[in-house]
Amino acid sequence: MTSKKKLIKAEQLEIVYPKRKGSETTPALQDISLTVEEEEFIAVIGKSGAGKTTFLRSLTGFVRPSAGKLVVNDIDVMRTSKKKIYELRRNVATIYQSFNLVERMTALDNALCGRLGYIGNIRGLLGLFPKKDKEFAYRTLVDLGLEDRVHYRVDQLSGGERQRVAIARALVQQPQIVLADEPAASLDISLTKFVLNTLKDLNKQNGLTVLVNLHDIELAKMYATRIIALQRGRIVFDGEPEKLTEDLLEVIYNEYEHGEASKSNE
Ligand SMILES: Nc1ncnc2c1ncn2[C@@H]1O[C@H](COP(=O)(O)OP(=O)(O)OP(=O)(O)O)[C@@H](O)[C@H]1O
Ligand SMILES: [Mg+2]
């Protein structure tokens, strides 16, 4: 049996955001130790503010860990050069919670941005994408049901359509790892399942490694082979979906009302 490559290694990772005026600094993430192997499909769950987005962003060096160790694709994210970080971001595609699309560009051009890591920003700015890249971006949008929206500007698209453009851009990047932050957020259930099925197919057929932040526990259980639950920046569960008990879910989510109330008092 060949052993699978360890794509992500985190050891006692801690992330503290810079102090905001008048508020305490509590780490957004603390004592995060885990290993992710290639071909895993992981759902990260936890209530709002638990640290899910922070965790995904740390993996491509968008937030800097304050302590511990983090190695992604053999690159030590905390100590490496800018050049290596760009290399890392080519192999690790992110679908953001806020999509991060270029509003004034068309769906097709946004999807093509997934190829920038291959051809460089300057050629990209000039629209000098190889024909095969354009065809690939077009096909991906069509596969995601956006055939008649390809040439629309993104600011003319609905939330669900924008989300699919963001997904297309990530897939067009042909990454080794996809990080998806709440890809279900502005989609109806059939589209959500379509998106998760797309990621699942790529996971099974192409060995794509997927880490997805999800609010919906049922979806997490349905698609993921491993669930990581965060509570106040700490891992409180890491294992097979079947082992995530109702009791534990209760513990993870029961402070919802309290948490929300204290948030609104800030
Ligand atoms: N840029 C930032 N500066 C300061 N604090 C931040 C920043 N981003 C997030 N935080 C804080 O870090 C903690 C974790 O936030 P994060 O966005 O990772 O949570 P989340 O689990 O993704 O929540 P949600 O489900 O609402 O998206 C929260 O307390 C949040 O307020
Ligand atoms: Mg988030």
PDB file of C-alpha atoms and ligand atoms in Angstrom:
ATOM      1  CA  MET A   1       0.000   0.000   0.000  1.00  0.00           C
ATOM      2  CA  THR A   2       1.392   3.373  -0.932  1.00  0.00           C
ATOM      3  CA  SER A   3       1.151   5.939   1.797  1.00  0.00           C
ATOM      4  CA  LYS A   4      -0.684   9.137   1.009  1.00  0.00           C
ATOM      5  CA  LYS A   5       1.072  12.445   0.944  1.00  0.00           C
ATOM      6  CA  LYS A   6       0.546  14.683   3.931  1.00  0.00           C
ATOM      7  CA  LEU A   7      -0.569  17.954   2.366  1.00  0.00           C
ATOM      8  CA  ILE A   8      -1.204  19.950   5.513  1.00  0.00           C
ATOM      9  CA  LYS A   9       0.626  19.700   8.818  1.00  0.00           C
ATOM     10  CA  ALA A  10      -0.310  22.028  11.645  1.00  0.00           C
ATOM     11  CA  GLU A  11       1.325  21.874  15.046  1.00  0.00           C
ATOM     12  CA  GLN A  12      -0.028  23.885  17.934  1.00  0.00           C
ATOM     13  CA  LEU A  13      -0.998  26.603  15.561  1.00  0.00           C
ATOM     14  CA  GLU A  14      -2.162  29.839  17.120  1.00  0.00           C
ATOM     15  CA  ILE A  15      -3.565  32.912  15.427  1.00  0.00           C
ATOM     16  CA  VAL A  16      -4.118  36.186  17.213  1.00  0.00           C
ATOM     17  CA  TYR A  17      -5.499  39.116  15.238  1.00  0.00           C
ATOM     18  CA  PRO A  18      -4.135  42.574  16.014  1.00  0.00           C
ATOM     19  CA  LYS A  19      -5.890  44.134  18.970  1.00  0.00           C
ATOM     20  CA  ARG A  20      -8.915  46.285  18.168  1.00  0.00           C
ATOM     21  CA  LYS A  21      -9.570  49.351  20.242  1.00  0.00           C
ATOM     22  CA  GLY A  22     -11.481  48.569  23.397  1.00  0.00           C
ATOM     23  CA  SER A  23     -11.596  44.815  22.893  1.00  0.00           C
ATOM     24  CA  GLU A  24      -9.668  41.947  24.397  1.00  0.00           C
ATOM     25  CA  THR A  25      -7.378  39.919  22.188  1.00  0.00           C
ATOM     26  CA  THR A  26      -8.329  36.312  22.412  1.00  0.00           C
ATOM     27  CA  PRO A  27      -6.732  34.020  19.865  1.00  0.00           C
ATOM     28  CA  ALA A  28      -8.970  33.319  16.872  1.00  0.00           C
ATOM     29  CA  LEU A  29      -7.315  29.896  16.756  1.00  0.00           C
ATOM     30  CA  GLN A  30      -5.310  28.081  19.373  1.00  0.00           C
ATOM     31  CA  ASP A  31      -3.604  24.763  19.828  1.00  0.00           C
ATOM     32  CA  ILE A  32      -4.557  23.541  16.353  1.00  0.00           C
ATOM     33  CA  SER A  33      -2.695  20.320  15.590  1.00  0.00           C
ATOM     34  CA  LEU A  34      -3.716  18.174  12.656  1.00  0.00           C
ATOM     35  CA  THR A  35      -2.600  16.472   9.494  1.00  0.00           C
ATOM     36  CA  VAL A  36      -4.486  16.391   6.213  1.00  0.00           C
ATOM     37  CA  GLU A  37      -3.627  13.771   3.632  1.00  0.00           C
ATOM     38  CA  GLU A  38      -4.244  14.022  -0.080  1.00  0.00           C
ATOM     39  CA  GLU A  39      -7.703  13.002  -1.254  1.00  0.00           C
ATOM     40  CA  GLU A  40      -9.440  13.799   2.011  1.00  0.00           C
ATOM     41  CA  PHE A  41     -12.813  15.555   1.990  1.00  0.00           C
ATOM     42  CA  ILE A  42     -13.039  17.522   5.202  1.00  0.00           C
ATOM     43  CA  ALA A  43     -15.884  19.620   6.536  1.00  0.00           C
ATOM     44  CA  VAL A  44     -14.985  22.255   9.107  1.00  0.00           C
ATOM     45  CA  ILE A  45     -17.942  23.096  11.313  1.00  0.00           C
ATOM     46  CA  GLY A  46     -18.553  25.353  14.280  1.00  0.00           C
ATOM     47  CA  LYS A  47     -20.695  28.305  15.171  1.00  0.00           C
ATOM     48  CA  SER A  48     -20.147  31.793  13.858  1.00  0.00           C
ATOM     49  CA  GLY A  49     -16.845  33.216  15.084  1.00  0.00           C
ATOM     50  CA  ALA A  50     -15.398  29.790  15.929  1.00  0.00           C
ATOM     51  CA  GLY A  51     -12.435  30.350  13.595  1.00  0.00           C
ATOM     52  CA  LYS A  52     -13.389  28.450  10.422  1.00  0.00           C
ATOM     53  CA  THR A  53     -12.529  31.219   7.967  1.00  0.00           C
ATOM     54  CA  THR A  54      -9.366  32.082   9.866  1.00  0.00           C
ATOM     55  CA  PHE A  55      -8.241  28.488   9.602  1.00  0.00           C
ATOM     56  CA  LEU A  56      -8.789  28.309   5.843  1.00  0.00           C
ATOM     57  CA  ARG A  57      -7.090  31.667   5.302  1.00  0.00           C
ATOM     58  CA  SER A  58      -4.051  30.625   7.295  1.00  0.00           C
ATOM     59  CA  LEU A  59      -3.462  27.731   4.912  1.00  0.00           C
ATOM     60  CA  THR A  60      -2.523  30.032   2.051  1.00  0.00           C
ATOM     61  CA  GLY A  61      -0.720  32.578   4.204  1.00  0.00           C
ATOM     62  CA  PHE A  62      -3.453  35.234   4.158  1.00  0.00           C
ATOM     63  CA  VAL A  63      -3.401  35.378   7.930  1.00  0.00           C
ATOM     64  CA  ARG A  64      -0.122  34.901   9.722  1.00  0.00           C
ATOM     65  CA  PRO A  65       0.034  32.402  12.549  1.00  0.00           C
ATOM     66  CA  SER A  66       1.405  33.887  15.762  1.00  0.00           C
ATOM     67  CA  ALA A  67       2.799  30.638  17.094  1.00  0.00           C
ATOM     68  CA  GLY A  68       3.188  26.990  16.202  1.00  0.00           C
ATOM     69  CA  LYS A  69       4.018  25.449  12.882  1.00  0.00           C
ATOM     70  CA  LEU A  70       2.159  25.199   9.588  1.00  0.00           C
ATOM     71  CA  VAL A  71       3.357  23.325   6.534  1.00  0.00           C
ATOM     72  CA  VAL A  72       1.187  23.161   3.399  1.00  0.00           C
ATOM     73  CA  ASN A  73       2.364  21.272   0.339  1.00  0.00           C
ATOM     74  CA  ASP A  74       5.870  21.092   1.838  1.00  0.00           C
ATOM     75  CA  ILE A  75       5.984  24.864   2.233  1.00  0.00           C
ATOM     76  CA  ASP A  76       6.466  26.271   5.716  1.00  0.00           C
ATOM     77  CA  VAL A  77       3.833  28.980   5.479  1.00  0.00           C
ATOM     78  CA  MET A  78       5.267  31.022   8.360  1.00  0.00           C
ATOM     79  CA  ARG A  79       8.826  31.158   7.164  1.00  0.00           C
ATOM     80  CA  THR A  80       8.782  30.988   3.419  1.00  0.00           C
ATOM     81  CA  SER A  81       9.394  33.634   0.731  1.00  0.00           C
ATOM     82  CA  LYS A  82       6.673  35.557  -1.098  1.00  0.00           C
ATOM     83  CA  LYS A  83       7.510  33.651  -4.254  1.00  0.00           C
ATOM     84  CA  LYS A  84       6.824  30.331  -2.551  1.00  0.00           C
ATOM     85  CA  ILE A  85       3.543  31.660  -1.176  1.00  0.00           C
ATOM     86  CA  TYR A  86       2.422  32.487  -4.733  1.00  0.00           C
ATOM     87  CA  GLU A  87       3.443  29.023  -5.800  1.00  0.00           C
ATOM     88  CA  LEU A  88       1.388  27.641  -2.927  1.00  0.00           C
ATOM     89  CA  ARG A  89      -1.637  29.710  -3.910  1.00  0.00           C
ATOM     90  CA  ARG A  90      -1.496  28.268  -7.396  1.00  0.00           C
ATOM     91  CA  ASN A  91      -1.947  24.772  -5.998  1.00  0.00           C
ATOM     92  CA  VAL A  92      -4.455  25.727  -3.350  1.00  0.00           C
ATOM     93  CA  ALA A  93      -7.614  27.387  -4.666  1.00  0.00           C
ATOM     94  CA  THR A  94      -9.970  29.230  -2.358  1.00  0.00           C
ATOM     95  CA  ILE A  95     -13.663  29.869  -2.793  1.00  0.00           C
ATOM     96  CA  TYR A  96     -14.262  32.747  -0.417  1.00  0.00           C
ATOM     97  CA  GLN A  97     -17.291  33.455   1.695  1.00  0.00           C
ATOM     98  CA  SER A  98     -17.565  36.819  -0.066  1.00  0.00           C
ATOM     99  CA  PHE A  99     -16.570  35.311  -3.464  1.00  0.00           C
ATOM    100  CA  ASN A 100     -13.916  38.019  -4.153  1.00  0.00           C
ATOM    101  CA  LEU A 101     -14.925  38.452  -7.773  1.00  0.00           C
ATOM    102  CA  VAL A 102     -14.075  41.392  -9.982  1.00  0.00           C
ATOM    103  CA  GLU A 103     -17.503  42.983 -10.284  1.00  0.00           C
ATOM    104  CA  ARG A 104     -16.925  44.834 -13.538  1.00  0.00           C
ATOM    105  CA  MET A 105     -15.545  41.856 -15.388  1.00  0.00           C
ATOM    106  CA  THR A 106     -17.588  39.153 -17.076  1.00  0.00           C
ATOM    107  CA  ALA A 107     -18.177  35.697 -15.629  1.00  0.00           C
ATOM    108  CA  LEU A 108     -15.792  34.281 -18.219  1.00  0.00           C
ATOM    109  CA  ASP A 109     -12.989  36.722 -17.386  1.00  0.00           C
ATOM    110  CA  ASN A 110     -13.433  36.057 -13.685  1.00  0.00           C
ATOM    111  CA  ALA A 111     -13.212  32.319 -14.305  1.00  0.00           C
ATOM    112  CA  LEU A 112     -10.105  32.907 -16.402  1.00  0.00           C
ATOM    113  CA  CYS A 113      -8.480  34.582 -13.402  1.00  0.00           C
ATOM    114  CA  GLY A 114      -7.993  31.012 -12.175  1.00  0.00           C
ATOM    115  CA  ARG A 115      -5.262  30.732 -14.831  1.00  0.00           C
ATOM    116  CA  LEU A 116      -3.330  33.816 -13.687  1.00  0.00           C
ATOM    117  CA  GLY A 117      -0.968  31.741 -11.583  1.00  0.00           C
ATOM    118  CA  TYR A 118       0.068  29.996 -14.785  1.00  0.00           C
ATOM    119  CA  ILE A 119       0.444  32.867 -17.213  1.00  0.00           C
ATOM    120  CA  GLY A 120       1.219  35.813 -14.913  1.00  0.00           C
ATOM    121  CA  ASN A 121      -0.660  39.001 -14.087  1.00  0.00           C
ATOM    122  CA  ILE A 122       0.575  41.154 -16.943  1.00  0.00           C
ATOM    123  CA  ARG A 123      -0.441  38.803 -19.718  1.00  0.00           C
ATOM    124  CA  GLY A 124      -3.652  38.185 -17.797  1.00  0.00           C
ATOM    125  CA  LEU A 125      -4.405  41.902 -17.608  1.00  0.00           C
ATOM    126  CA  LEU A 126      -4.000  42.124 -21.341  1.00  0.00           C
ATOM    127  CA  GLY A 127      -6.345  39.176 -21.767  1.00  0.00           C
ATOM    128  CA  LEU A 128      -3.619  37.089 -23.345  1.00  0.00           C
ATOM    129  CA  PHE A 129      -4.905  33.752 -22.159  1.00  0.00           C
ATOM    130  CA  PRO A 130      -4.170  30.753 -24.368  1.00  0.00           C
ATOM    131  CA  LYS A 131      -7.186  29.536 -26.335  1.00  0.00           C
ATOM    132  CA  LYS A 132      -7.289  26.277 -24.399  1.00  0.00           C
ATOM    133  CA  ASP A 133      -7.566  28.228 -21.129  1.00  0.00           C
ATOM    134  CA  LYS A 134     -10.505  30.188 -22.509  1.00  0.00           C
ATOM    135  CA  GLU A 135     -12.207  27.021 -23.665  1.00  0.00           C
ATOM    136  CA  PHE A 136     -11.611  25.390 -20.309  1.00  0.00           C
ATOM    137  CA  ALA A 137     -13.032  28.369 -18.407  1.00  0.00           C
ATOM    138  CA  TYR A 138     -16.047  28.432 -20.725  1.00  0.00           C
ATOM    139  CA  ARG A 139     -16.695  24.720 -20.315  1.00  0.00           C
ATOM    140  CA  THR A 140     -16.437  24.958 -16.547  1.00  0.00           C
ATOM    141  CA  LEU A 141     -19.020  27.750 -16.437  1.00  0.00           C
ATOM    142  CA  VAL A 142     -21.299  25.711 -18.693  1.00  0.00           C
ATOM    143  CA  ASP A 143     -20.884  22.671 -16.432  1.00  0.00           C
ATOM    144  CA  LEU A 144     -21.960  24.836 -13.532  1.00  0.00           C
ATOM    145  CA  GLY A 145     -25.125  25.797 -15.369  1.00  0.00           C
ATOM    146  CA  LEU A 146     -24.044  29.300 -16.406  1.00  0.00           C
ATOM    147  CA  GLU A 147     -24.098  28.862 -20.166  1.00  0.00           C
ATOM    148  CA  ASP A 148     -26.266  31.919 -20.788  1.00  0.00           C
ATOM    149  CA  ARG A 149     -24.402  34.053 -18.235  1.00  0.00           C
ATOM    150  CA  VAL A 150     -20.840  33.588 -19.491  1.00  0.00           C
ATOM    151  CA  HIS A 151     -20.601  37.100 -20.946  1.00  0.00           C
ATOM    152  CA  TYR A 152     -22.564  38.896 -18.220  1.00  0.00           C
ATOM    153  CA  ARG A 153     -20.705  41.210 -15.921  1.00  0.00           C
ATOM    154  CA  VAL A 154     -20.580  39.792 -12.426  1.00  0.00           C
ATOM    155  CA  ASP A 155     -22.378  42.820 -10.960  1.00  0.00           C
ATOM    156  CA  GLN A 156     -25.389  41.765 -13.039  1.00  0.00           C
ATOM    157  CA  LEU A 157     -25.530  38.268 -11.570  1.00  0.00           C
ATOM    158  CA  SER A 158     -27.492  36.856  -8.631  1.00  0.00           C
ATOM    159  CA  GLY A 159     -25.805  35.665  -5.451  1.00  0.00           C
ATOM    160  CA  GLY A 160     -26.003  32.025  -6.456  1.00  0.00           C
ATOM    161  CA  GLU A 161     -24.661  32.777  -9.929  1.00  0.00           C
ATOM    162  CA  ARG A 162     -21.743  34.736  -8.487  1.00  0.00           C
ATOM    163  CA  GLN A 163     -20.976  31.883  -6.189  1.00  0.00           C
ATOM    164  CA  ARG A 164     -20.815  29.514  -9.140  1.00  0.00           C
ATOM    165  CA  VAL A 165     -18.461  31.898 -10.956  1.00  0.00           C
ATOM    166  CA  ALA A 166     -16.222  31.809  -7.875  1.00  0.00           C
ATOM    167  CA  ILE A 167     -16.347  28.025  -7.931  1.00  0.00           C
ATOM    168  CA  ALA A 168     -15.557  27.987 -11.656  1.00  0.00           C
ATOM    169  CA  ARG A 169     -12.535  30.206 -11.063  1.00  0.00           C
ATOM    170  CA  ALA A 170     -11.276  27.805  -8.389  1.00  0.00           C
ATOM    171  CA  LEU A 171     -11.762  24.753 -10.605  1.00  0.00           C
ATOM    172  CA  VAL A 172     -10.164  26.444 -13.622  1.00  0.00           C
ATOM    173  CA  GLN A 173      -7.078  26.822 -11.469  1.00  0.00           C
ATOM    174  CA  GLN A 174      -6.756  23.002 -11.458  1.00  0.00           C
ATOM    175  CA  PRO A 175      -5.542  23.013  -7.900  1.00  0.00           C
ATOM    176  CA  GLN A 176      -4.422  20.182  -5.681  1.00  0.00           C
ATOM    177  CA  ILE A 177      -6.459  21.487  -2.765  1.00  0.00           C
ATOM    178  CA  VAL A 178      -9.722  23.414  -2.771  1.00  0.00           C
ATOM    179  CA  LEU A 179     -10.642  25.459   0.277  1.00  0.00           C
ATOM    180  CA  ALA A 180     -14.292  26.430   0.190  1.00  0.00           C
ATOM    181  CA  ASP A 181     -15.653  28.869   2.729  1.00  0.00           C
ATOM    182  CA  GLU A 182     -19.395  28.343   3.091  1.00  0.00           C
ATOM    183  CA  PRO A 183     -20.045  27.492  -0.555  1.00  0.00           C
ATOM    184  CA  ALA A 184     -23.651  26.806   0.386  1.00  0.00           C
ATOM    185  CA  ALA A 185     -24.334  30.259   1.773  1.00  0.00           C
ATOM    186  CA  SER A 186     -26.266  31.863  -1.072  1.00  0.00           C
ATOM    187  CA  LEU A 187     -27.441  28.819  -2.940  1.00  0.00           C
ATOM    188  CA  ASP A 188     -30.699  26.936  -2.725  1.00  0.00           C
ATOM    189  CA  ILE A 189     -30.465  23.334  -1.642  1.00  0.00           C
ATOM    190  CA  SER A 190     -30.383  21.765  -5.103  1.00  0.00           C
ATOM    191  CA  LEU A 191     -27.575  24.090  -6.205  1.00  0.00           C
ATOM    192  CA  THR A 192     -25.732  23.509  -2.960  1.00  0.00           C
ATOM    193  CA  LYS A 193     -25.824  19.802  -3.545  1.00  0.00           C
ATOM    194  CA  PHE A 194     -24.756  20.311  -7.133  1.00  0.00           C
ATOM    195  CA  VAL A 195     -21.711  22.265  -5.986  1.00  0.00           C
ATOM    196  CA  LEU A 196     -20.814  19.762  -3.290  1.00  0.00           C
ATOM    197  CA  ASN A 197     -21.327  16.922  -5.762  1.00  0.00           C
ATOM    198  CA  THR A 198     -18.966  18.652  -8.181  1.00  0.00           C
ATOM    199  CA  LEU A 199     -16.316  18.894  -5.471  1.00  0.00           C
ATOM    200  CA  LYS A 200     -16.992  15.299  -4.430  1.00  0.00           C
ATOM    201  CA  ASP A 201     -16.609  14.032  -8.017  1.00  0.00           C
ATOM    202  CA  LEU A 202     -13.305  15.858  -8.399  1.00  0.00           C
ATOM    203  CA  ASN A 203     -12.268  14.482  -5.037  1.00  0.00           C
ATOM    204  CA  LYS A 204     -13.023  10.921  -6.098  1.00  0.00           C
ATOM    205  CA  GLN A 205     -11.939  11.044  -9.730  1.00  0.00           C
ATOM    206  CA  ASN A 206      -9.003  13.454  -9.663  1.00  0.00           C
ATOM    207  CA  GLY A 207      -7.907  13.008  -6.066  1.00  0.00           C
ATOM    208  CA  LEU A 208      -8.669  16.629  -5.256  1.00  0.00           C
ATOM    209  CA  THR A 209      -8.310  17.389  -1.544  1.00  0.00           C
ATOM    210  CA  VAL A 210     -11.232  19.425  -0.243  1.00  0.00           C
ATOM    211  CA  LEU A 211     -11.659  21.433   2.945  1.00  0.00           C
ATOM    212  CA  VAL A 212     -15.039  23.043   3.210  1.00  0.00           C
ATOM    213  CA  ASN A 213     -16.501  25.257   5.919  1.00  0.00           C
ATOM    214  CA  LEU A 214     -20.149  24.426   6.406  1.00  0.00           C
ATOM    215  CA  HIS A 215     -22.824  25.610   8.764  1.00  0.00           C
ATOM    216  CA  ASP A 216     -25.110  22.765   7.811  1.00  0.00           C
ATOM    217  CA  ILE A 217     -24.245  19.681   9.842  1.00  0.00           C
ATOM    218  CA  GLU A 218     -26.389  17.379   7.712  1.00  0.00           C
ATOM    219  CA  LEU A 219     -24.499  18.399   4.573  1.00  0.00           C
ATOM    220  CA  ALA A 220     -21.196  18.003   6.389  1.00  0.00           C
ATOM    221  CA  LYS A 221     -22.130  14.477   7.384  1.00  0.00           C
ATOM    222  CA  MET A 222     -23.406  13.661   3.925  1.00  0.00           C
ATOM    223  CA  TYR A 223     -20.302  14.713   1.992  1.00  0.00           C
ATOM    224  CA  ALA A 224     -17.277  14.713   4.247  1.00  0.00           C
ATOM    225  CA  THR A 225     -15.169  11.729   5.168  1.00  0.00           C
ATOM    226  CA  ARG A 226     -13.840  13.668   8.137  1.00  0.00           C
ATOM    227  CA  ILE A 227     -15.296  16.441  10.233  1.00  0.00           C
ATOM    228  CA  ILE A 228     -13.332  18.984  12.208  1.00  0.00           C
ATOM    229  CA  ALA A 229     -15.375  20.959  14.714  1.00  0.00           C
ATOM    230  CA  LEU A 230     -14.093  24.233  16.096  1.00  0.00           C
ATOM    231  CA  GLN A 231     -15.307  25.978  19.198  1.00  0.00           C
ATOM    232  CA  ARG A 232     -13.839  29.302  20.206  1.00  0.00           C
ATOM    233  CA  GLY A 233     -10.767  28.646  18.129  1.00  0.00           C
ATOM    234  CA  ARG A 234     -10.052  25.163  19.409  1.00  0.00           C
ATOM    235  CA  ILE A 235     -10.625  21.766  17.864  1.00  0.00           C
ATOM    236  CA  VAL A 236     -13.298  19.980  19.867  1.00  0.00           C
ATOM    237  CA  PHE A 237     -13.833  17.120  17.441  1.00  0.00           C
ATOM    238  CA  ASP A 238     -11.779  15.636  14.630  1.00  0.00           C
ATOM    239  CA  GLY A 239     -12.942  12.356  13.206  1.00  0.00           C
ATOM    240  CA  GLU A 240     -15.365  10.375  11.102  1.00  0.00           C
ATOM    241  CA  PRO A 241     -18.811  11.894  10.670  1.00  0.00           C
ATOM    242  CA  GLU A 242     -20.476   8.869  12.288  1.00  0.00           C
ATOM    243  CA  LYS A 243     -18.604   9.576  15.509  1.00  0.00           C
ATOM    244  CA  LEU A 244     -19.949  13.092  15.833  1.00  0.00           C
ATOM    245  CA  THR A 245     -22.688  12.582  18.408  1.00  0.00           C
ATOM    246  CA  GLU A 246     -25.756  14.682  19.092  1.00  0.00           C
ATOM    247  CA  ASP A 247     -24.370  15.354  22.575  1.00  0.00           C
ATOM    248  CA  LEU A 248     -21.195  16.807  21.149  1.00  0.00           C
ATOM    249  CA  LEU A 249     -23.124  18.890  18.640  1.00  0.00           C
ATOM    250  CA  GLU A 250     -25.173  20.217  21.509  1.00  0.00           C
ATOM    251  CA  VAL A 251     -21.985  21.301  23.269  1.00  0.00           C
ATOM    252  CA  ILE A 252     -20.613  22.912  20.118  1.00  0.00           C
ATOM    253  CA  TYR A 253     -23.757  24.832  19.257  1.00  0.00           C
ATOM    254  CA  ASN A 254     -25.621  25.308  22.531  1.00  0.00           C
ATOM    255  CA  GLU A 255     -23.915  28.579  23.350  1.00  0.00           C
ATOM    256  CA  TYR A 256     -25.436  30.053  20.204  1.00  0.00           C
ATOM    257  CA  GLU A 257     -27.930  32.363  21.893  1.00  0.00           C
ATOM    258  CA  HIS A 258     -25.463  33.351  24.550  1.00  0.00           C
ATOM    259  CA  GLY A 259     -22.685  33.869  21.990  1.00  0.00           C
ATOM    260  CA  GLU A 260     -24.847  35.954  19.675  1.00  0.00           C
ATOM    261  CA  ALA A 261     -26.116  38.053  22.566  1.00  0.00           C
ATOM    262  CA  SER A 262     -22.638  38.812  23.818  1.00  0.00           C
ATOM    263  CA  LYS A 263     -21.533  39.637  20.269  1.00  0.00           C
ATOM    264  CA  SER A 264     -24.235  42.228  19.800  1.00  0.00           C
ATOM    265  CA  ASN A 265     -23.166  43.894  23.046  1.00  0.00           C
ATOM    266  CA  GLU A 266     -19.659  44.509  21.797  1.00  0.00           C
TER     267      GLU A 266
HETATM  268  N1  LIG B   1      -9.546  40.649  10.371  1.00  0.00           N
HETATM  269  C1  LIG B   1      -9.852  40.399  11.650  1.00  0.00           C
HETATM  270  N2  LIG B   1      -9.398  41.183  12.647  1.00  0.00           N
HETATM  271  C2  LIG B   1      -9.691  40.944  13.935  1.00  0.00           C
HETATM  272  N3  LIG B   1     -10.429  39.893  14.351  1.00  0.00           N
HETATM  273  C3  LIG B   1     -10.927  39.061  13.407  1.00  0.00           C
HETATM  274  C4  LIG B   1     -10.661  39.270  12.009  1.00  0.00           C
HETATM  275  N4  LIG B   1     -11.283  38.272  11.298  1.00  0.00           N
HETATM  276  C5  LIG B   1     -11.892  37.500  12.219  1.00  0.00           C
HETATM  277  N5  LIG B   1     -11.692  37.953  13.482  1.00  0.00           N
HETATM  278  C6  LIG B   1     -12.187  37.345  14.727  1.00  0.00           C
HETATM  279  O1  LIG B   1     -11.652  36.040  14.812  1.00  0.00           O
HETATM  280  C7  LIG B   1     -12.643  35.116  15.279  1.00  0.00           C
HETATM  281  C8  LIG B   1     -12.829  33.991  14.269  1.00  0.00           C
HETATM  282  O2  LIG B   1     -13.407  34.538  13.101  1.00  0.00           O
HETATM  283  P1  LIG B   1     -13.694  33.683  11.793  1.00  0.00           P
HETATM  284  O3  LIG B   1     -14.079  34.632  10.731  1.00  0.00           O
HETATM  285  O4  LIG B   1     -12.549  32.808  11.545  1.00  0.00           O
HETATM  286  O5  LIG B   1     -14.945  32.803  12.267  1.00  0.00           O
HETATM  287  P2  LIG B   1     -15.893  31.839  11.423  1.00  0.00           P
HETATM  288  O6  LIG B   1     -15.951  30.549  12.158  1.00  0.00           O
HETATM  289  O7  LIG B   1     -15.468  31.806  10.017  1.00  0.00           O
HETATM  290  O8  LIG B   1     -17.316  32.553  11.557  1.00  0.00           O
HETATM  291  P3  LIG B   1     -18.549  32.620  10.483  1.00  0.00           P
HETATM  292  O9  LIG B   1     -19.255  31.312  10.590  1.00  0.00           O
HETATM  293  O10 LIG B   1     -19.386  33.752  11.028  1.00  0.00           O
HETATM  294  O11 LIG B   1     -18.005  32.901   9.132  1.00  0.00           O
HETATM  295  C9  LIG B   1     -13.891  35.935  15.545  1.00  0.00           C
HETATM  296  O12 LIG B   1     -13.929  36.256  16.913  1.00  0.00           O
HETATM  297  C10 LIG B   1     -13.689  37.176  14.707  1.00  0.00           C
HETATM  298  O13 LIG B   1     -14.329  38.281  15.268  1.00  0.00           O
HETATM  299 MG    MG B   2     -16.372  32.403   8.236  1.00  0.00          MG
END
